[in-house]
Amino acid sequence: MISIKPIIKYDCDVLIAGGGPAGSGLAFHLATKGYKVIVVEAEKFPRDKVCGDGVSPIALAELHAMGITGTEKFALANEINKVGLFLKNDKVFINLSKPEHLPFHARIIPRIELDNWIFEAAKKAGAVYMESTRVIGYTITHNAAIVELKQGQKKLSLKAKILAGADGSSSTLARQMNGAKPNDEFQLLGLRAYYENVNGPTDRVDIYFTGESFPGIFWMFPKGPNGANIGMAMVSKTLPQKPSHVKEMLINHINNNTDIAERIGNGKMDGKIEGWPITFFNAQSSITANRLILVGDAAGLINPLSGDGIQYALLSARWASETLETCLQKNDFSSEAIYAYRKKVDKELGYDFALSNLLVQFPRNKTFTPVWMLILTVMISRAKQDKEYADIIAGIFEGTYPSYKALAPSFILKSLLQGGKDIGKTLKDFMADPASMMNSGLNITNTALYMMEAIKDNPQENGRWVLNTISKTAAVAGHVFQQVRKK
Ligand SMILES: Cc1cc2nc3c(=O)[nH]c(=O)nc-3n(C[C@H](O)[C@H](O)[C@H](O)COP(=O)(O)OP(=O)(O)OC[C@H]3O[C@@H](n4cnc5c(N)ncnc54)[C@H](O)[C@@H]3O)c2cc1C
C-alpha cells in the first residue's frame, strides 16, 4: 500500500515575533544561511526603544561579524574610554582597557539608529518584514506553528515550521509559553531622558549610587559632543508605588546631585522621560518548547548587575540560529532538539546570571542599604589605588567581565584589606581627635540599631527576602556543583 504524506504549505521556515537586536539578529543569521524568514514587528522602522544606549565591546564584536561596523555612521558613533563612579562626595574615574580579543571600545548609539542598522542588514540578507503588525498568540500542532497576527483591525494567521519570540521584556510569547507574566522578583524598571547641550567629557560614562535609590543606579551616557542619555534603573519591588513618583525620583536626582548638575550645565531635556520594564533571567522559566524558541529580552537575557541586554540579544540570536539550522536540516522541531539552545544559554550565561541575581538580591532589602553604601565606599577607595581591581569593577558594569570575577579570592581579599585599611585609618583618626570621632562611633551604633529595629518592624517582608535569597543562593550553588562535578 502506498502511504501519501500530505504536503504542508508553510509561509516561512521561521517566523520571528519582534525586530529588535534579538529578532533582527536571528533573522540576519537565518536569512544569510538561505532560510525563509518572516519578522513580524509591532512598530515601524526606524523605531525608538527606551535604553541607556550603551553598546558593549561584546555586542560590537557581534555587529562587526555581521558586517555592520564598516559604515561612516558607525565610525561617528560616540566611543567610551572611561567610567566615573560617584557615591555621595566620593568618586573615582577608571580608564577602560579594551579586551584584546574584542575589536572596539564601548559606544553610545541611540537605539533609533542601532536597531535600524540591524533591521537593514537582515532585510538585505533576505528576511521579509511585516511592520505595524503584532503577534497576539499561537497554536502548536503536530506539524506546524500557527501564528495569530493583528494588523490594525485585521486579524490573520501564518504557518511556520518554527516560531521564535524576540518580542522583548513584556513578551506575549513568553507569557503564553510559561502561562504567567514574569515574577516581580525578576524585574527592574528603567527610565530614560535625552538631554541636549550638556558638558563633556564625551568619552566618559558616569554612574551614580545613592542610598535613596539603591540598589538602583542613575547614569549619564554621552551620545556625542552635546547630547546625553540620562536615566535610572531600579528593582521594581523597591520602587515608589506611583509611576509619577518614579519620574520625580529621576528629576530630583538630576536637580539635586551636584556632580550630574556639573555635567548638564545649561543643557535641557529633549523630549520626555520614558519608562520600560526590564525582565531578567529566571532559570525556572522555559525558553524552548516544541517548535518554539525565545531570544533576547523575551528569554530574560539581561544582566541584572549591569542592565546590559544588547550583547545577550545578539549572542542569543546567533546561538538560536545555530540550533535552528540543525533542526531545519534534520526536519526535527521537537522540544528535545530545540533544547540544545537552552543548554548553550545555560553553559555560557547560567552561572553568571545566577550570581548577578544573587548579588542584586542582597541589597533588595532596604534595611541593609547603609551596609552596602559602606561596601561601595570601600570599593571606590580601593579602585582609586589599584588599576587591576578598578578594571574588574568597570568591566562588570561594561559587560566584558563576568560578575563571578567579583567573587575571585584576590578581588575579595583586596576588598577586605581595603576595608581593614579604612577602619585602621578611622582608629588612627580617633587617637588623634577622640572627640570628633565619638560622633562616628555613635553613627555606626545608630546605624546598627536602626537596622535591628527595621528587621523587627517588618518580619514578613524580611522573611520573604531570606527565602528568596536562599533560593537564589541554591541556584548559584547548583552551577558551582555542576562545574566541580565536570572537573
Ligand atoms: C531604561 C533601560 C536602559 C537600558 N540600557 C541598556 C544599555 O545601556 N545597554 C544594554 O546593552 N542594554 C540596555 N538595556 C537593555 C536593552 O534595551 C535590551 O536588552 C534590548 O533591547 C533587548 O533587545 P531585544 O531585541 O530582545 O528586545 P527589544 O529591543 O525590546 O525588541 C523587541 C521588539 O519586539 C517588538 N514587539 C513587542 N511585542 C510584539 C508583538 N506582540 N508582536 C510583534 N512585535 C512585538 C517591539 O516593538 C520591539 O521592536 C536597557 C533597558 C532599559 C529598559
XYZ file of C-alpha atoms and ligand atoms in Angstrom:
540
model
C 0.000 0.000 0.000
C 1.294 3.455 -0.826
C 1.071 5.950 2.053
C 0.607 9.546 0.918
C 2.088 12.197 3.153
C 0.121 15.460 2.982
C 2.194 18.317 1.591
C 2.108 21.163 4.076
C 2.450 24.632 2.711
C 4.401 26.814 5.140
C 4.514 30.616 4.848
C 8.126 30.502 6.070
C 10.685 28.328 7.826
C 10.937 30.603 10.870
C 8.521 33.324 11.939
C 10.131 35.790 14.348
C 7.997 37.959 16.636
C 9.821 41.275 17.200
C 12.519 43.028 15.173
C 14.842 44.433 17.891
C 18.501 43.338 18.117
C 17.468 39.767 19.052
C 14.796 39.353 16.336
C 16.663 41.128 13.549
C 19.919 39.419 14.636
C 18.259 35.995 14.350
C 16.645 36.979 11.032
C 20.046 38.084 9.699
C 21.775 34.787 10.582
C 18.974 32.539 9.255
C 18.386 34.544 6.067
C 22.153 34.585 5.398
C 22.053 30.777 5.534
C 19.245 30.802 2.949
C 16.203 30.088 5.140
C 12.859 31.762 4.555
C 12.261 34.155 7.446
C 9.357 36.490 8.253
C 9.801 39.077 11.026
C 6.571 40.437 12.484
C 7.229 43.786 14.184
C 4.638 45.789 16.147
C 6.181 49.136 15.179
C 7.590 50.735 12.041
C 11.331 51.213 11.491
C 13.207 53.334 12.327
C 11.705 52.895 15.803
C 12.986 54.029 19.214
C 13.471 51.801 22.268
C 13.949 53.070 25.840
C 17.543 52.150 26.709
C 20.804 53.574 28.097
C 22.148 53.181 24.530
C 25.405 51.689 25.896
C 26.685 49.134 23.384
C 29.343 46.945 24.991
C 32.506 45.689 23.243
C 30.978 42.163 23.121
C 27.862 43.489 21.357
C 30.071 45.456 18.953
C 32.070 42.297 18.152
C 28.804 40.569 17.154
C 27.832 43.539 14.943
C 31.327 43.507 13.433
C 30.966 39.830 12.498
C 27.621 40.699 10.861
C 29.343 43.385 8.744
C 27.500 46.283 10.401
C 30.521 48.253 11.644
C 32.074 49.256 8.329
C 29.865 52.293 7.745
C 30.560 56.004 8.154
C 27.675 56.227 10.630
C 29.288 53.599 12.834
C 32.637 55.437 12.683
C 30.852 58.537 14.050
C 29.229 56.673 17.000
C 30.468 58.062 20.323
C 33.342 55.993 21.746
C 33.660 55.484 25.504
C 37.063 55.119 27.181
C 36.350 55.973 30.812
C 33.800 55.355 33.511
C 33.144 57.596 36.535
C 31.639 56.033 39.678
C 30.032 58.511 42.081
C 28.946 57.872 45.657
C 27.880 60.883 47.759
C 31.045 63.015 47.935
C 33.321 60.270 46.730
C 34.185 59.445 43.129
C 36.650 57.517 41.039
C 37.431 57.700 37.311
C 38.556 54.477 35.671
C 40.165 54.158 32.227
C 38.525 51.290 30.379
C 41.013 48.818 28.961
C 39.899 47.264 25.683
C 39.946 43.461 25.953
C 42.471 42.252 23.365
C 40.130 39.827 21.616
C 37.424 42.474 21.005
C 37.631 44.957 18.107
C 36.156 48.106 19.701
C 35.725 50.087 22.910
C 32.091 50.516 24.025
C 29.981 53.095 22.155
C 26.832 55.015 22.901
C 24.477 54.534 19.960
C 20.860 55.763 20.187
C 18.625 52.749 19.608
C 16.667 54.507 16.885
C 19.889 54.216 14.846
C 21.398 50.953 16.102
C 18.253 48.848 15.664
C 17.716 50.294 12.201
C 21.216 49.191 11.135
C 20.470 45.600 12.198
C 16.994 45.713 10.561
C 18.566 46.914 7.260
C 21.232 44.178 7.401
C 18.596 41.453 7.973
C 16.438 42.788 5.131
C 19.459 42.860 2.825
C 20.188 39.233 3.751
C 16.667 38.325 2.578
C 14.419 38.486 5.662
C 10.862 39.712 4.990
C 9.389 42.209 7.488
C 5.731 42.734 8.332
C 5.794 46.062 10.205
C 2.997 47.631 12.285
C 1.778 44.080 12.927
C 1.546 42.306 16.312
C 1.797 38.631 17.178
C -1.148 38.003 19.511
C -0.880 34.259 20.087
C -0.014 30.884 18.635
C -1.059 27.248 18.426
C 1.422 24.414 18.021
C 0.094 21.463 16.019
C 1.904 18.195 15.230
C 3.305 19.689 12.016
C 3.352 23.498 12.344
C 3.340 26.656 14.447
C 0.173 28.587 13.576
C 0.786 32.219 14.484
C -2.070 34.673 15.050
C -1.399 38.261 13.966
C -3.158 41.601 14.231
C -2.590 44.330 11.641
C -4.698 47.348 12.564
C -8.207 45.901 12.870
C -7.383 42.957 10.609
C -6.629 39.510 12.045
C -4.651 36.911 10.081
C -2.636 33.781 10.694
C 0.573 32.380 9.236
C 2.033 28.883 9.275
C 5.713 28.375 10.133
C 7.939 25.410 10.915
C 9.265 27.273 13.966
C 8.136 30.335 15.915
C 10.811 32.490 17.608
C 9.861 35.000 20.323
C 12.033 38.128 20.206
C 9.243 40.391 21.423
C 11.103 41.995 24.318
C 10.712 42.209 28.087
C 6.871 42.105 28.070
C 6.880 39.197 25.616
C 3.468 37.879 24.572
C 5.076 34.587 23.544
C 6.988 34.099 26.834
C 3.749 34.718 28.719
C 1.826 32.145 26.674
C 4.694 29.640 26.858
C 5.095 29.936 30.643
C 1.415 30.504 31.405
C 2.101 33.622 33.523
C 3.678 37.056 33.407
C 7.223 37.442 34.827
C 7.639 37.316 38.590
C 8.308 40.718 40.261
C 11.414 39.225 41.825
C 12.992 39.231 38.360
C 12.062 42.720 37.217
C 13.631 46.157 37.155
C 12.166 49.376 35.860
C 14.263 51.633 33.653
C 13.705 55.321 32.890
C 15.469 57.446 30.326
C 15.545 61.074 29.196
C 17.628 62.657 26.456
C 19.408 65.953 27.167
C 20.929 68.401 24.687
C 23.789 70.927 25.124
C 25.406 69.168 28.062
C 29.089 69.421 29.064
C 31.850 66.906 28.355
C 33.860 64.802 28.575
C 32.261 62.937 25.705
C 34.270 59.753 26.214
C 33.217 59.146 29.848
C 30.048 57.459 31.136
C 29.088 58.267 34.725
C 27.242 56.027 37.166
C 25.797 57.381 40.420
C 24.895 55.395 43.538
C 22.707 56.931 46.225
C 21.265 55.450 49.429
C 17.802 56.625 48.345
C 17.727 54.684 45.093
C 19.960 51.726 45.972
C 20.058 49.001 44.639
C 19.069 51.093 41.634
C 21.566 53.281 39.826
C 21.489 56.516 37.857
C 23.583 57.076 34.759
C 24.723 59.700 32.316
C 25.893 58.317 28.975
C 27.104 60.967 26.457
C 25.869 60.246 22.954
C 28.093 62.780 21.192
C 29.633 66.222 21.591
C 26.481 67.732 23.177
C 23.781 65.202 23.871
C 23.408 62.621 26.641
C 21.185 59.792 27.730
C 20.361 60.209 31.441
C 18.383 57.557 33.274
C 17.974 55.167 36.124
C 17.200 51.507 36.707
C 15.562 50.288 39.895
C 14.352 46.999 41.299
C 10.560 47.051 40.778
C 9.826 45.970 44.357
C 11.723 48.862 45.921
C 10.040 51.483 43.711
C 7.626 54.140 44.869
C 4.126 52.908 44.014
C 3.049 55.598 41.524
C 4.804 55.968 38.132
C 4.752 59.785 38.581
C 6.802 59.361 41.788
C 9.388 57.285 39.938
C 9.810 60.066 37.364
C 10.030 62.543 40.268
C 12.918 60.489 41.686
C 14.858 60.857 38.456
C 14.122 64.607 38.273
C 15.098 65.087 41.951
C 18.316 63.243 41.393
C 19.101 65.314 38.314
C 18.284 68.552 40.170
C 19.984 67.790 43.479
C 23.138 65.951 42.556
C 25.970 68.442 42.101
C 28.081 66.017 40.032
C 25.359 65.451 37.439
C 24.409 69.167 37.521
C 28.002 69.988 36.587
C 27.756 67.749 33.530
C 24.329 69.017 32.477
C 25.410 72.675 32.797
C 22.918 74.692 30.734
C 21.658 71.585 28.951
C 17.925 70.972 28.564
C 15.772 67.864 28.392
C 14.869 66.968 24.822
C 11.503 65.161 24.801
C 10.135 63.478 27.913
C 11.082 60.821 30.444
C 10.173 57.345 29.161
C 9.995 54.129 31.177
C 10.340 50.457 30.277
C 10.359 47.196 32.258
C 13.494 45.060 32.370
C 12.892 41.334 32.916
C 15.919 39.288 33.844
C 16.751 35.617 33.764
C 14.656 33.227 35.817
C 16.173 29.769 35.436
C 12.788 28.233 36.334
C 11.153 29.678 33.188
C 11.142 27.881 29.840
C 12.798 29.437 26.816
C 12.315 26.452 24.465
C 9.456 24.082 23.633
C 8.155 22.077 20.696
C 8.624 24.374 17.597
C 9.259 27.346 19.921
C 12.297 29.346 20.993
C 12.795 32.640 22.883
C 15.737 35.035 22.399
C 16.959 38.311 23.928
C 14.761 40.074 26.483
C 11.862 37.709 25.761
C 14.080 34.978 27.265
C 15.107 37.294 30.150
C 18.679 37.607 28.892
C 19.640 40.790 30.728
C 22.368 41.026 33.315
C 20.693 42.457 36.449
C 24.029 43.826 37.714
C 24.899 45.914 34.675
C 21.498 46.202 32.934
C 23.257 45.108 29.729
C 20.965 43.302 27.325
C 22.001 44.202 23.770
C 25.010 41.870 23.818
C 22.884 38.960 25.093
C 20.193 39.711 22.483
C 22.828 39.420 19.734
C 24.606 36.412 21.226
C 21.364 34.504 21.808
C 20.271 35.323 18.241
C 23.438 33.675 16.916
C 23.183 30.646 19.222
C 19.476 30.187 18.352
C 20.279 30.344 14.624
C 22.840 27.542 15.069
C 20.322 25.277 16.825
C 17.528 26.103 14.373
C 19.767 25.396 11.403
C 20.350 21.862 12.740
C 16.600 21.445 13.369
C 15.763 22.598 9.834
C 18.408 20.343 8.291
C 17.128 17.293 10.210
C 13.468 18.317 9.956
C 13.270 17.785 13.734
C 11.407 20.524 15.627
C 10.818 18.605 18.838
C 11.392 20.244 22.219
C 14.387 17.885 22.729
C 16.063 19.107 19.520
C 15.453 22.792 20.313
C 16.657 22.283 23.910
C 20.264 22.321 22.571
C 19.893 26.128 22.575
C 18.813 26.196 26.230
C 21.882 24.106 27.080
C 24.106 26.648 25.291
C 22.489 29.574 27.158
C 22.932 27.765 30.491
C 26.550 26.888 29.686
C 27.524 30.397 28.564
C 25.433 32.565 30.880
C 23.768 30.424 33.563
C 26.353 30.799 36.317
C 26.954 34.473 35.686
C 23.257 35.352 35.639
C 22.536 33.249 38.771
C 25.326 35.060 40.582
C 24.245 38.502 39.363
C 20.694 37.716 40.529
C 22.062 36.834 43.940
C 24.242 39.961 44.144
C 21.201 42.128 43.307
C 19.085 40.156 45.793
C 21.163 41.228 48.833
C 20.596 44.974 48.501
C 16.893 44.473 47.608
C 16.393 44.536 51.364
C 16.437 48.286 52.055
C 17.255 47.545 55.717
C 20.833 46.796 54.696
C 21.344 49.848 52.453
C 23.725 51.529 54.964
C 25.957 48.444 54.860
C 26.014 48.459 51.048
C 26.866 52.136 50.980
C 29.818 51.311 53.257
C 30.910 48.451 50.969
C 30.682 50.724 47.905
C 32.811 53.346 49.692
C 35.471 50.700 50.356
C 35.343 49.525 46.702
C 35.681 53.057 45.356
C 38.604 53.757 47.650
C 40.390 50.593 46.504
C 39.634 51.308 42.824
C 41.394 54.666 43.176
C 44.661 52.908 44.027
C 44.542 49.596 42.181
C 44.195 49.526 38.372
C 43.550 45.770 38.168
C 40.790 45.999 40.781
C 39.303 49.059 39.031
C 39.346 47.198 35.689
C 37.228 44.387 37.157
C 34.621 46.808 38.537
C 34.490 48.747 35.258
C 34.409 45.508 33.241
C 31.450 44.150 35.217
C 29.497 47.349 34.524
C 30.609 47.385 30.899
C 29.609 43.744 30.462
C 33.041 42.492 29.383
C 33.879 40.738 32.671
C 31.522 38.109 34.020
C 30.265 39.014 37.512
C 31.866 35.912 39.039
C 35.140 37.860 38.830
C 33.769 39.779 41.824
C 33.970 36.514 43.737
C 37.581 35.785 42.774
C 39.584 35.337 46.001
C 42.047 38.099 45.003
C 39.191 40.581 44.456
C 37.545 39.745 47.797
C 40.876 39.823 49.615
C 41.665 43.265 48.217
C 38.192 44.500 49.244
C 38.655 43.118 52.755
C 42.145 44.562 53.039
C 40.861 47.941 51.896
C 38.039 47.669 54.474
C 40.667 46.928 57.148
C 42.802 49.843 55.955
C 39.849 52.223 56.121
C 38.998 51.011 59.629
C 42.680 51.357 60.607
C 42.639 54.958 59.398
C 39.437 55.559 61.394
C 41.187 54.269 64.523
C 44.228 56.486 63.857
C 41.915 59.492 63.438
C 40.198 58.510 66.664
C 43.511 58.586 68.552
C 44.327 61.990 67.039
C 40.922 63.545 67.744
C 38.804 61.388 70.079
C 36.007 63.957 70.461
C 35.175 64.274 66.761
C 35.426 60.531 66.219
C 32.967 59.823 69.010
C 30.347 61.054 66.546
C 31.401 58.407 64.003
C 31.146 55.744 66.697
C 27.682 56.990 67.571
C 26.728 56.964 63.869
C 27.791 53.338 63.465
C 25.901 52.336 66.625
C 22.826 54.229 65.432
C 23.008 52.519 62.029
C 23.169 49.084 63.682
C 20.253 49.951 65.998
C 18.227 51.302 63.069
C 18.789 48.080 61.116
C 17.759 45.880 64.038
C 14.588 47.942 64.545
C 13.730 47.767 60.836
C 14.110 43.962 60.796
C 11.894 43.695 63.898
C 9.245 46.056 62.438
C 8.880 44.185 59.183
C 9.351 40.467 59.880
C 7.136 39.345 56.970
C 8.992 41.271 54.271
C 12.364 40.267 55.757
C 11.267 36.624 55.954
C 10.322 36.675 52.268
C 13.666 38.253 51.438
C 15.505 35.494 53.338
C 13.565 32.796 51.423
C 14.290 34.425 48.049
C 17.944 34.805 48.986
C 18.113 31.114 49.890
C 16.553 30.088 46.554
C 18.936 32.333 44.571
C 21.902 31.033 46.600
C 20.772 27.486 45.796
C 20.741 28.373 42.065
C 24.362 29.584 42.297
C 25.328 26.514 44.350
C 23.780 24.301 41.626
C 26.068 25.851 38.995
C 29.145 25.571 41.227
C 28.297 21.927 41.933
C 27.970 21.186 38.190
C 31.361 22.790 37.500
C 33.065 20.848 40.300
C 31.490 17.610 39.017
C 32.814 18.305 35.486
C 36.385 18.679 36.869
C 16.000 52.005 30.675
C 16.792 50.901 30.056
C 18.153 51.072 29.851
C 18.897 50.060 29.234
N 20.208 50.309 28.962
C 20.935 49.393 28.308
C 22.267 49.694 27.909
O 22.770 50.808 28.091
N 22.968 48.725 27.270
C 22.436 47.485 27.007
O 23.141 46.620 26.459
N 21.160 47.199 27.338
C 20.392 48.123 27.964
N 19.080 47.859 28.256
C 18.516 46.556 27.841
C 18.223 46.542 26.334
O 17.408 47.626 25.988
C 17.538 45.227 25.932
O 18.234 44.153 26.498
C 17.487 45.041 24.407
O 16.634 45.993 23.835
C 16.999 43.629 24.060
O 16.726 43.501 22.691
P 15.502 42.592 22.191
O 15.600 42.555 20.722
O 15.463 41.326 22.946
O 14.193 43.387 22.645
P 13.651 44.818 22.172
O 14.767 45.684 21.799
O 12.718 45.265 23.234
O 12.830 44.493 20.865
C 11.592 43.832 20.922
C 10.786 44.206 19.680
O 9.598 43.446 19.661
C 8.515 44.274 19.258
N 7.311 43.661 19.828
C 6.902 43.625 21.113
N 5.772 42.910 21.237
C 5.469 42.462 19.989
C 4.426 41.649 19.469
N 3.481 41.127 20.259
N 4.398 41.386 18.130
C 5.374 41.891 17.311
N 6.383 42.673 17.762
C 6.446 42.948 19.081
C 8.850 45.626 19.833
O 8.196 46.660 19.124
C 10.365 45.660 19.650
O 10.736 46.225 18.424
C 18.290 48.834 28.872
C 16.922 48.648 29.090
C 16.168 49.671 29.663
C 14.697 49.474 29.855
